[in-house]
C-alpha cells in the first residue's frame, strides 16, 4: 500500500476514512499506540484503525483545549498561552480529573526549571514524570 | 557538573518504570496548537510539555473506556467502533462525537455503557 508523503494515512482498505488530516496534524501513531498499550492487558490487541481514530481524537483534544486557552488569553489581552491557561481550560471544560494532576506536574516542572541548568526539555519531562503524577490520579481503577 | 545516571537512569525509566521514554513530540504538539486557531500567537515553552502529559492522560482514559466496550463484546482486539462507542457514552467527550461519527461508525457497536459511573472521584 503506497503511502503519500505528508498526507493522511488514515484511509482504510475499504475506503472508510477516519477524517482527512495531514500527518503533521497528528501525533505519531507509534507514540499513540505505545501509550494505549500501557493501559491495556498484555494480551490485548489494537487495530490500526483504532490507533488512527485515537490519533484524530488526540489532535481534536489539543485543538479543543487550545481554543479555550486562546479565548482566555485574548480576553485578558495576553499573547502567550502558558501552562496555567491549559490547566484552567481543562477544568473549565469539565476535565478536572486532568487539571488537578497537571497542575502538580506543572509546578514540579517549574521547580526544576529553577533548580537545574537549562536541560533539554525531554530530560525535564522524564524527571517530572518520575514524580507523583500517577495514571490513576482521580480516575477509577480498571475493573 | 551532571552526575552520571542522574538523568539517564530516569530517562531509561519512563512513567511505568518498565518501558523506555514515552514522550510525545513537543514540536508536533506545538504545531497542532498553532493550527487550532488564528488567535494562537505565542506558546510558552511549558505548554507543549503540559499538553504532552494531558494527551497521555486523555489517551489512557479513552483507551480504558474503549476497552470496556471491547470486553463487553467478548473480544480481545480494540477496534475503532469501540472507541466511537466510548466517546458516545462519555459526556466529557462530546467534542469528539462528530469526529467519530465521520469515521463511519457502522452502528453495530453494542449499546453504550453507562461509562460515566466508571470514574469515581
XYZ file of N, CA and C in Angstrom:
792
model
N 0.858 -1.193 0.000
C 0.000 0.000 0.000
C 0.887 1.233 0.000
N 0.721 2.050 -0.996
C 1.592 3.219 -1.128
C 1.205 4.259 -0.107
N 2.183 4.933 0.448
C 1.892 5.981 1.428
C 2.188 7.316 0.788
N 1.271 8.214 0.881
C 1.519 9.545 0.338
C 2.252 10.357 1.372
N 3.398 10.858 1.001
C 4.174 11.633 1.962
C 3.405 12.874 2.358
N 3.283 13.083 3.645
C 2.689 14.319 4.139
C 1.179 14.306 4.189
N 0.565 13.316 3.603
C -0.904 13.280 3.656
C -1.347 12.178 4.589
N -2.586 12.206 4.921
C -3.081 11.306 5.945
C -3.033 9.864 5.491
N -2.581 9.011 6.365
C -2.613 7.577 6.076
C -3.772 6.930 6.759
N -4.808 7.712 7.030
C -5.887 7.179 7.842
C -7.015 6.588 7.017
N -6.773 6.370 5.743
C -7.824 5.757 4.921
C -7.645 4.254 4.965
N -8.660 3.550 5.370
C -8.520 2.099 5.473
C -8.837 1.448 4.139
N -8.630 0.144 4.078
C -8.729 -0.558 2.803
C -10.108 -0.475 2.185
N -11.135 -0.441 3.033
C -12.481 -0.476 2.443
C -12.982 0.910 2.065
N -12.100 1.896 2.188
C -12.464 3.234 1.700
C -13.020 4.138 2.770
N -13.363 3.588 3.943
C -13.816 4.492 5.005
C -12.636 5.301 5.489
N -12.830 6.586 5.658
C -11.709 7.377 6.166
C -12.087 7.937 7.519
N -11.148 7.921 8.396
C -11.384 8.441 9.737
C -11.603 9.937 9.672
N -10.979 10.561 8.782
C -11.055 12.013 8.684
C -9.795 12.389 7.966
N -9.811 13.440 7.197
C -8.630 13.702 6.394
C -7.767 14.749 7.061
N -6.638 14.370 7.578
C -5.727 15.305 8.204
C -4.338 15.033 7.668
N -3.608 16.118 7.504
C -2.210 15.949 7.151
C -1.509 15.250 8.307
N -0.506 14.471 7.968
C 0.181 13.710 9.016
C 0.790 14.615 10.066
N 1.181 15.832 9.665
C 1.819 16.692 10.658
C 0.805 17.332 11.603
N -0.483 17.037 11.375
C -1.507 17.479 12.314
C -1.914 16.362 13.261
N -1.202 15.260 13.190
C -1.490 14.129 14.063
C -0.227 13.768 14.834
N -0.428 13.260 16.043
C 0.725 12.746 16.765
C 1.099 11.394 16.171
N 2.370 11.029 16.218
C 2.813 9.795 15.551
C 2.065 8.573 16.066
N 1.677 7.721 15.143
C 0.856 6.561 15.506
C 1.608 5.623 16.458
N 2.929 5.569 16.308
C 3.714 4.681 17.173
C 3.652 5.149 18.632
N 3.767 6.468 18.818
C 3.704 7.017 20.178
C 2.324 6.809 20.792
N 1.312 7.078 19.985
C -0.068 6.921 20.455
C -0.334 5.462 20.822
N 0.094 4.574 19.923
C -0.123 3.138 20.162
C 0.583 2.646 21.412
N 1.761 3.191 21.645
C 2.536 2.785 22.815
C 1.817 3.166 24.103
N 1.285 4.365 24.139
C 0.562 4.825 25.329
C -0.703 3.985 25.532
N -1.383 3.683 24.435
C -2.589 2.844 24.542
C -2.229 1.477 25.138
N -1.123 0.917 24.660
C -0.708 -0.414 25.132
C -0.416 -0.414 26.622
N 0.081 0.722 27.129
C 0.472 0.795 28.547
C -0.702 0.518 29.467
N -1.900 0.872 29.005
C -3.057 0.811 29.891
C -3.850 -0.480 29.681
N -3.496 -1.243 28.637
C -4.268 -2.432 28.308
C -3.566 -3.691 28.836
N -4.309 -4.782 28.997
C -3.667 -6.038 29.401
C -2.685 -6.494 28.315
N -1.730 -7.328 28.707
C -0.681 -7.721 27.766
C -1.207 -8.440 26.525
N -2.315 -9.162 26.671
C -2.802 -9.935 25.526
C -3.775 -9.135 24.651
N -3.979 -7.877 24.979
C -4.900 -7.061 24.186
C -4.267 -6.685 22.863
N -5.109 -6.592 21.852
C -4.633 -6.130 20.544
C -5.396 -4.856 20.190
N -4.742 -4.062 19.382
C -5.359 -2.801 18.959
C -5.335 -2.750 17.445
N -6.478 -2.525 16.846
C -6.485 -2.448 15.387
C -5.837 -1.139 14.939
N -5.323 -1.180 13.724
C -4.667 0.028 13.188
C -5.671 1.173 13.099
N -6.891 0.843 12.736
C -7.914 1.897 12.625
C -8.228 2.508 13.978
N -8.160 1.699 15.019
C -8.414 2.238 16.361
C -7.313 3.234 16.735
N -6.074 2.900 16.379
C -4.968 3.823 16.671
C -5.131 5.105 15.860
N -5.560 4.947 14.634
C -5.751 6.132 13.777
C -6.865 7.008 14.337
N -7.929 6.356 14.792
C -9.023 7.115 15.410
C -8.521 7.847 16.641
N -7.708 7.180 17.416
C -7.153 7.805 18.618
C -6.271 8.997 18.250
N -5.467 8.854 17.196
C -4.657 9.981 16.725
C -5.534 11.190 16.460
N -6.615 10.958 15.744
C -7.538 12.051 15.403
C -8.143 12.663 16.660
N -8.528 11.787 17.588
C -9.158 12.274 18.820
C -8.186 13.124 19.634
N -6.934 12.723 19.685
C -5.960 13.493 20.465
C -5.743 14.866 19.849
N -5.633 14.892 18.538
C -5.461 16.197 17.871
C -6.667 17.087 18.128
N -7.829 16.491 18.099
C -9.048 17.259 18.359
C -9.046 17.768 19.800
N -8.587 16.927 20.709
C -8.472 17.296 22.117
C -7.549 18.508 22.273
N -6.394 18.447 21.620
C -5.446 19.558 21.714
C -6.078 20.825 21.160
N -6.707 20.719 19.999
C -7.325 21.912 19.381
C -8.438 22.468 20.254
N -9.248 21.583 20.803
C -10.379 21.971 21.627
C -9.912 22.746 22.856
N -8.941 22.198 23.555
C -8.447 22.847 24.767
C -7.691 24.128 24.420
N -6.918 24.085 23.350
C -6.168 25.286 22.952
C -7.113 26.411 22.585
N -8.227 26.073 21.958
C -9.229 27.089 21.620
C -9.696 27.836 22.852
N -9.958 27.084 23.908
C -10.394 27.688 25.163
C -9.299 28.590 25.745
N -8.054 28.097 25.704
C -6.964 28.876 26.302
C -6.749 30.166 25.524
N -6.856 30.095 24.210
C -6.575 31.306 23.435
C -7.691 32.329 23.617
N -8.916 31.850 23.847
C -10.017 32.770 24.176
C -9.706 33.529 25.451
N -9.233 32.773 26.423
C -8.917 33.364 27.726
C -7.815 34.411 27.561
N -6.774 34.050 26.827
C -5.659 34.976 26.643
C -6.117 36.233 25.904
N -6.981 36.011 24.956
C -7.498 37.146 24.184
C -8.242 38.113 25.095
N -9.095 37.546 25.953
C -9.887 38.395 26.863
C -8.972 39.140 27.818
N -7.904 38.472 28.243
C -7.006 39.100 29.197
C -5.892 39.861 28.499
N -6.022 39.955 27.187
C -5.048 40.704 26.391
C -3.624 40.212 26.591
N -3.503 38.908 26.626
C -2.169 38.327 26.697
C -1.901 37.595 25.393
N -0.634 37.602 25.007
C -0.313 36.985 23.715
C 0.153 35.543 23.859
N 0.618 35.205 25.043
C 1.264 33.906 25.197
C 0.407 32.951 26.020
N 0.133 31.801 25.455
C -0.574 30.732 26.173
C 0.438 30.032 27.075
N 0.093 29.879 28.340
C 1.030 29.184 29.234
C 0.374 27.964 29.893
N 1.148 27.284 30.706
C 0.666 26.043 31.322
C -0.545 26.251 32.214
N -0.567 27.370 32.926
C -1.712 27.654 33.797
C -2.996 27.789 32.988
N -2.879 28.389 31.819
C -4.056 28.556 30.955
C -4.599 27.197 30.541
N -3.686 26.292 30.253
C -4.113 24.959 29.829
C -4.833 24.251 30.973
N -4.279 24.357 32.173
C -4.931 23.740 33.342
C -6.299 24.366 33.585
N -6.368 25.653 33.453
C -7.648 26.355 33.622
C -8.654 25.867 32.600
N -8.223 25.777 31.353
C -9.128 25.350 30.280
C -9.639 23.936 30.524
N -8.765 23.074 30.982
C -9.182 21.692 31.255
C -10.257 21.669 32.333
N -10.051 22.446 33.383
C -11.051 22.500 34.456
C -12.359 23.093 33.936
N -12.260 24.135 33.130
C -13.458 24.789 32.587
C -14.262 23.840 31.704
N -13.549 22.979 30.993
C -14.225 22.074 30.058
C -14.700 20.804 30.740
N -14.607 20.779 32.067
C -15.097 19.622 32.816
C -14.056 18.534 32.997
N -12.829 18.806 32.568
C -11.793 17.783 32.656
C -10.941 17.988 33.908
N -11.656 18.140 35.061
C -10.931 18.355 36.325
C -9.998 17.208 36.652
N -10.365 16.034 36.228
C -9.525 14.879 36.534
C -8.140 15.005 35.907
N -8.049 15.825 34.885
C -6.738 16.090 34.297
C -6.110 17.327 34.925
N -6.945 18.333 35.186
C -6.424 19.635 35.629
C -5.638 19.503 36.930
N -6.152 18.709 37.850
C -5.506 18.603 39.167
C -4.110 17.976 39.078
N -3.962 16.792 38.509
C -2.596 16.250 38.417
C -1.677 17.081 37.518
N -2.253 17.720 36.520
C -1.413 18.517 35.624
C -0.871 19.751 36.307
N -1.664 20.298 37.229
C -1.167 21.465 37.972
C 0.059 21.074 38.783
N -0.009 19.896 39.386
C 1.141 19.413 40.169
C 2.337 19.197 39.254
N 2.045 18.609 38.110
C 3.090 18.326 37.118
C 3.765 19.627 36.689
N 2.946 20.636 36.470
C 3.447 21.938 36.022
C 4.300 22.584 37.114
N 3.828 22.492 38.358
C 4.580 23.061 39.475
C 5.947 22.405 39.576
N 5.959 21.106 39.445
C 7.207 20.360 39.550
C 8.138 20.758 38.406
N 7.570 20.900 37.226
C 8.374 21.302 36.063
C 8.990 22.677 36.308
N 8.199 23.583 36.854
C 8.711 24.942 37.106
C 9.781 24.938 38.191
N 9.601 24.066 39.181
C 10.642 23.952 40.208
C 11.957 23.507 39.577
N 11.841 22.535 38.680
C 13.044 22.029 38.035
C 13.686 23.084 37.158
N 12.876 23.888 36.526
C 13.412 24.973 35.706
C 14.318 25.862 36.530
N 13.891 26.074 37.781
C 14.669 26.946 38.643
C 15.900 26.264 39.201
N 15.790 24.922 39.398
C 16.878 24.216 40.071
C 18.046 23.896 39.165
N 17.702 23.411 37.944
C 18.757 22.895 37.087
C 19.130 23.902 36.040
N 20.308 23.618 35.460
C 20.681 24.395 34.286
C 19.686 24.062 33.206
N 19.509 24.930 32.217
C 18.588 24.573 31.133
C 19.011 23.262 30.492
N 18.197 22.228 30.720
C 18.450 20.942 30.098
C 17.509 20.819 28.915
N 17.721 19.783 28.107
C 16.766 19.522 27.035
C 15.414 19.275 27.656
N 14.362 19.728 27.009
C 13.025 19.581 27.573
C 12.692 18.144 27.915
N 13.198 17.194 27.113
C 12.789 15.818 27.364
C 13.415 15.289 28.645
N 14.564 15.877 29.044
C 15.138 15.482 30.336
C 14.210 15.874 31.462
N 13.722 17.117 31.385
C 12.886 17.607 32.464
C 11.561 16.862 32.515
N 11.049 16.524 31.341
C 9.787 15.790 31.316
C 9.974 14.457 31.996
N 11.091 13.795 31.732
C 11.326 12.473 32.305
C 11.426 12.576 33.813
N 12.077 13.637 34.316
C 12.227 13.795 35.754
C 10.867 14.074 36.380
N 10.106 14.952 35.740
C 8.794 15.284 36.277
C 7.913 14.040 36.264
N 8.034 13.245 35.199
C 7.235 12.028 35.114
C 7.530 11.100 36.267
N 8.727 11.207 36.804
C 9.107 10.301 37.863
C 8.494 10.690 39.196
N 7.892 11.879 39.227
C 7.289 12.295 40.483
C 5.839 11.887 40.521
N 5.077 12.536 41.384
C 3.884 11.895 41.876
C 2.641 12.006 41.009
N 2.806 12.196 39.711
C 1.595 12.183 38.897
C 1.342 10.756 38.466
N 0.396 10.117 39.085
C 0.107 8.724 38.784
C -0.990 8.653 37.749
N -0.958 7.592 36.967
C -2.010 7.411 35.976
C -3.362 7.325 36.640
N -3.370 6.806 37.851
C -4.660 6.574 38.479
C -5.196 7.762 39.231
N -4.510 8.871 39.180
C -4.979 10.049 39.890
C -6.383 10.403 39.477
N -7.264 10.452 40.458
C -8.636 10.884 40.225
C -9.367 10.062 39.182
N -8.855 8.931 38.861
C -9.569 8.089 37.905
C -9.807 6.741 38.560
N -10.925 6.179 38.311
C -11.268 4.916 38.945
C -10.408 3.783 38.413
N -10.296 2.714 39.136
C -9.489 1.584 38.680
C -10.183 0.863 37.526
N -9.383 0.267 36.663
C -9.940 -0.543 35.593
C -10.445 -1.833 36.219
N -11.639 -2.177 35.909
C -12.225 -3.380 36.510
C -11.519 -4.620 35.951
N 28.159 20.155 37.794
C 28.507 19.048 36.894
C 27.482 17.933 37.033
N 27.014 17.461 35.923
C 25.992 16.433 35.970
C 26.564 15.133 36.498
N 25.820 14.501 37.372
C 26.241 13.189 37.830
C 25.739 12.138 36.855
N 26.602 11.219 36.579
C 26.203 10.145 35.672
C 25.047 9.382 36.287
N 24.058 9.147 35.475
C 22.940 8.341 35.953
C 21.807 9.162 36.516
N 22.105 10.443 36.860
C 21.027 11.270 37.409
C 19.892 11.401 36.404
N 20.287 11.669 35.173
C 19.272 11.824 34.148
C 19.050 10.520 33.402
N 20.152 9.834 33.087
C 19.993 8.655 32.237
C 19.198 7.578 32.940
N 19.367 7.496 34.261
C 18.630 6.473 34.996
C 17.135 6.715 34.925
N 16.784 7.984 35.038
C 15.370 8.339 34.971
C 14.868 8.189 33.542
N 15.728 8.607 32.608
C 15.295 8.542 31.218
C 15.076 7.101 30.796
N 15.855 6.195 31.304
C 15.669 4.809 30.887
C 14.456 4.208 31.572
N 13.883 4.936 32.518
C 12.648 4.511 33.159
C 11.463 4.816 32.285
N 10.868 5.933 32.483
C 9.592 6.136 31.802
C 8.547 6.026 32.868
N 7.358 6.407 32.583
C 6.389 6.605 33.656
C 6.085 5.305 34.387
N 6.128 4.189 33.704
C 5.827 2.943 34.373
C 7.082 2.335 34.972
N 8.227 2.911 34.653
C 9.483 2.344 35.122
C 9.867 1.105 34.351
N 8.996 0.672 33.459
C 9.289 -0.551 32.724
C 9.675 -0.258 31.283
N 9.024 0.732 30.717
C 9.256 0.995 29.294
C 10.238 2.144 29.153
N 10.690 2.325 27.958
C 11.604 3.425 27.671
C 10.859 4.736 27.604
N 11.527 5.782 27.173
C 10.873 7.095 27.062
C 9.617 7.006 26.211
N 8.584 7.647 26.653
C 7.278 7.526 26.024
C 6.787 8.865 25.517
N 7.679 9.815 25.412
C 7.271 11.193 25.181
C 6.575 11.362 23.841
N 5.665 12.311 23.854
C 5.049 12.719 22.599
C 5.858 13.889 22.058
N 5.998 14.005 20.759
C 6.875 15.040 20.207
C 6.317 16.437 20.458
N 7.111 17.235 21.165
C 6.637 18.541 21.586
C 6.418 19.477 20.398
N 7.303 19.370 19.405
C 7.163 20.247 18.236
C 5.852 19.977 17.509
N 5.463 18.718 17.445
C 4.209 18.365 16.780
C 3.014 18.889 17.566
N 3.089 18.774 18.881
C 2.017 19.302 19.728
C 1.884 20.802 19.503
N 3.012 21.456 19.453
C 3.002 22.910 19.246
C 2.365 23.256 17.898
N 2.679 22.448 16.895
C 2.125 22.686 15.558
C 0.609 22.555 15.573
N 0.133 21.537 16.251
C -1.313 21.319 16.338
C -1.975 22.464 17.086
N -1.321 22.926 18.154
C -1.870 24.049 18.915
C -1.987 25.285 18.018
N -0.943 25.532 17.233
C -0.944 26.748 16.409
C -2.016 26.680 15.339
N -2.236 25.470 14.848
C -3.231 25.337 13.789
C -4.655 25.433 14.311
N -4.814 25.401 15.636
C -6.173 25.336 16.170
C -6.912 26.661 16.038
N -6.175 27.718 15.788
C -6.870 28.993 15.619
C -5.896 30.111 15.320
N -6.408 31.148 14.669
C -5.534 32.278 14.314
C -5.117 33.063 15.543
N -5.943 32.957 16.603
C -5.635 33.736 17.801
C -4.432 33.201 18.560
N -4.060 31.959 18.246
C -2.941 31.369 18.985
C -1.653 31.918 18.389
N -1.092 32.876 19.096
C 0.080 33.523 18.522
C 1.369 32.980 19.127
N 1.407 33.053 20.454
C 2.646 32.617 21.092
C 2.346 31.568 22.150
N 3.236 30.630 22.236
C 3.032 29.500 23.139
C 4.250 29.390 24.038
N 4.022 29.362 25.347
C 5.160 29.272 26.260
C 5.828 27.914 26.125
N 7.069 27.839 26.546
C 7.831 26.592 26.434
C 7.214 25.442 27.196
N 6.547 25.777 28.297
C 5.979 24.712 29.130
C 4.671 24.158 28.567
N 4.022 24.901 27.686
C 2.701 24.471 27.204
C 2.702 23.118 26.508
N 3.600 22.886 25.548
C 3.585 21.550 24.922
C 3.908 20.433 25.915
N 4.687 20.792 26.940
C 5.037 19.781 27.951
C 3.804 19.419 28.774
N 3.043 20.431 29.160
C 1.796 20.161 29.886
C 0.840 19.368 29.000
N 0.755 19.752 27.745
C -0.137 19.051 26.816
C 0.310 17.617 26.593
N 1.622 17.425 26.558
C 2.131 16.059 26.382
C 1.569 15.154 27.473
N 1.593 15.645 28.685
C 1.057 14.880 29.812
C -0.455 14.753 29.707
N -1.112 15.861 29.341
C -2.567 15.839 29.219
C -3.008 14.836 28.161
N -2.290 14.813 27.053
C -2.628 13.878 25.969
C -2.445 12.442 26.426
N -1.404 12.224 27.212
C -1.162 10.886 27.732
C -2.336 10.434 28.589
N -2.794 11.333 29.478
C -3.927 11.006 30.345
C -5.184 10.783 29.513
N -5.358 11.609 28.507
C -6.525 11.506 27.640
C -6.523 10.174 26.891
N -5.385 9.842 26.295
C -5.297 8.584 25.531
C -5.603 7.404 26.447
N -5.036 7.460 27.650
C -5.234 6.342 28.568
C -6.693 6.220 28.991
N -7.331 7.348 29.253
C -8.726 7.274 29.669
C -9.614 6.760 28.540
N -9.430 7.303 27.358
C -10.272 6.878 26.236
C -10.009 5.411 25.891
N -8.752 4.999 26.024
C -8.418 3.599 25.753
C -9.071 2.670 26.771
N -9.019 3.071 28.053
C -9.663 2.264 29.093
C -11.149 2.104 28.820
N -11.783 3.193 28.492
C -13.220 3.167 28.256
C -13.548 2.342 27.016
N -12.703 2.476 26.005
C -12.916 1.701 24.775
C -12.747 0.208 25.056
N -11.779 -0.096 25.875
C -11.506 -1.496 26.194
C -12.687 -2.141 26.918
N -13.380 -1.364 27.714
C -14.561 -1.900 28.388
C -15.603 -2.328 27.365
N -15.716 -1.565 26.294
C -16.651 -1.926 25.224
C -16.164 -3.200 24.528
N -14.868 -3.278 24.311
C -14.288 -4.475 23.673
C -14.602 -5.717 24.498
N -14.411 -5.569 25.805
C -14.653 -6.720 26.692
C -16.117 -7.091 26.722
N -16.962 -6.078 26.656
C -18.396 -6.339 26.622
C -18.748 -7.207 25.417
N -18.026 -6.986 24.330
C -18.240 -7.782 23.126
C -17.446 -9.079 23.115
N -16.820 -9.367 24.249
C -16.026 -10.594 24.411
C -14.944 -10.718 23.336
N -14.341 -9.593 23.068
C -13.260 -9.588 22.078
C -11.959 -9.186 22.737
N -10.877 -9.410 21.999
C -9.569 -9.030 22.521
C -8.877 -7.984 21.657
N -9.550 -7.618 20.590
C -8.965 -6.594 19.720
C -9.796 -5.334 19.816
N -9.157 -4.274 20.273
C -9.833 -2.991 20.393
C -9.931 -2.397 18.993
N -11.160 -2.143 18.558
C -11.301 -1.582 17.217
C -11.900 -0.178 17.275
N -11.993 0.454 16.127
C -12.382 1.864 16.143
C -13.833 2.057 16.564
N -14.651 1.060 16.361
C -16.045 1.181 16.811
C -16.136 1.212 18.332
N -15.203 0.518 18.976
C -15.152 0.553 20.437
C -14.806 1.956 20.909
N -13.876 2.588 20.207
C -13.505 3.962 20.549
C -14.710 4.879 20.351
N -15.398 4.687 19.250
C -16.579 5.516 18.965
C -17.643 5.325 20.038
N -17.858 4.079 20.449
C -18.856 3.805 21.487
C -18.483 4.472 22.793
N -17.200 4.405 23.123
C -16.740 5.026 24.365
C -16.969 6.531 24.328
N -16.715 7.118 23.184
C -16.935 8.571 23.030
C -18.414 8.897 23.220
N -19.273 8.120 22.575
C -20.718 8.375 22.671
C -21.217 8.230 24.097
N -20.598 7.331 24.832
C -21.084 7.030 26.180
C -20.550 7.991 27.238
N -19.648 8.867 26.866
C -18.994 9.741 27.845
C -19.300 11.190 27.525
N -20.033 11.831 28.443
C -20.411 13.230 28.221
C -19.203 14.129 27.988
N -18.141 13.842 28.747
C -16.950 14.681 28.652
C -16.340 14.691 27.252
N -16.617 13.657 26.491
C -16.017 13.542 25.164
C -16.987 13.953 24.062
N -17.961 14.784 24.449
C -18.924 15.262 23.454
C -18.251 15.948 22.275
N -17.126 16.603 22.549
C -16.453 17.339 21.474
C -15.907 16.400 20.396
N -15.908 15.109 20.678
C -15.390 14.142 19.719
C -16.494 13.435 18.932
N -17.739 13.727 19.293
C -18.848 12.966 18.712
C -18.871 13.083 17.182
N -18.725 14.295 16.693
C -18.753 14.467 15.233
C -17.582 13.761 14.566
N -16.451 13.795 15.241
C -15.245 13.196 14.672
C -15.425 11.691 14.504
N -15.921 11.028 15.531
C -16.053 9.567 15.441
C -17.249 9.186 14.582
N -18.218 10.067 14.460
C -19.339 9.789 13.571
C -18.884 9.821 12.133
N -17.976 10.740 11.824
C -17.460 10.852 10.451
C -16.723 9.612 10.029
N -16.219 8.877 11.050
C -15.425 7.705 10.723
C -16.295 6.565 10.245
N -17.611 6.809 10.187
C -18.477 5.784 9.616
C -18.778 4.680 10.589
N -19.076 5.062 11.816
C -19.467 4.089 12.814
C -20.653 3.299 12.290
N -20.491 2.010 12.202
C -21.468 1.191 11.490
C -22.779 1.076 12.239
N -22.749 1.487 13.523
C -23.988 1.354 14.291
C -24.186 -0.046 14.813
N -23.225 -0.928 14.504
C -23.381 -2.292 15.010
C -22.708 -2.445 16.364
N -22.141 -1.364 16.843
C -21.489 -1.430 18.149
C -22.530 -1.724 19.223
N -22.129 -2.337 20.282
C -23.077 -2.652 21.357
C -23.608 -1.373 21.975
N -24.736 -1.436 22.628
C -25.300 -0.232 23.246
C -24.300 0.373 24.212
N -24.256 1.695 24.249
C -23.261 2.354 25.094
C -23.445 1.996 26.554
N -22.334 1.825 27.226
C -22.374 1.573 28.661
C -22.572 2.883 29.372
N -22.958 2.790 30.629
C -23.025 3.997 31.449
C -21.622 4.266 31.969
N -20.761 4.702 31.088
C -19.351 4.780 31.438
C -19.050 5.923 32.377
N -19.977 6.891 32.516
C -19.693 7.988 33.409
C -19.662 7.554 34.851
N -20.193 6.385 35.145
C -20.115 5.893 36.517
C -18.812 5.147 36.736
N -18.010 5.049 35.684
C -16.773 4.300 35.753
C -15.765 4.990 36.657
N -15.686 6.329 36.499
C -14.709 7.046 37.301
C -15.314 7.424 38.630
N -14.539 7.219 39.648
C -15.012 7.658 40.960
C -14.149 8.814 41.391
N -14.728 9.813 41.945
C -13.937 10.980 42.353
C -13.733 11.020 43.846
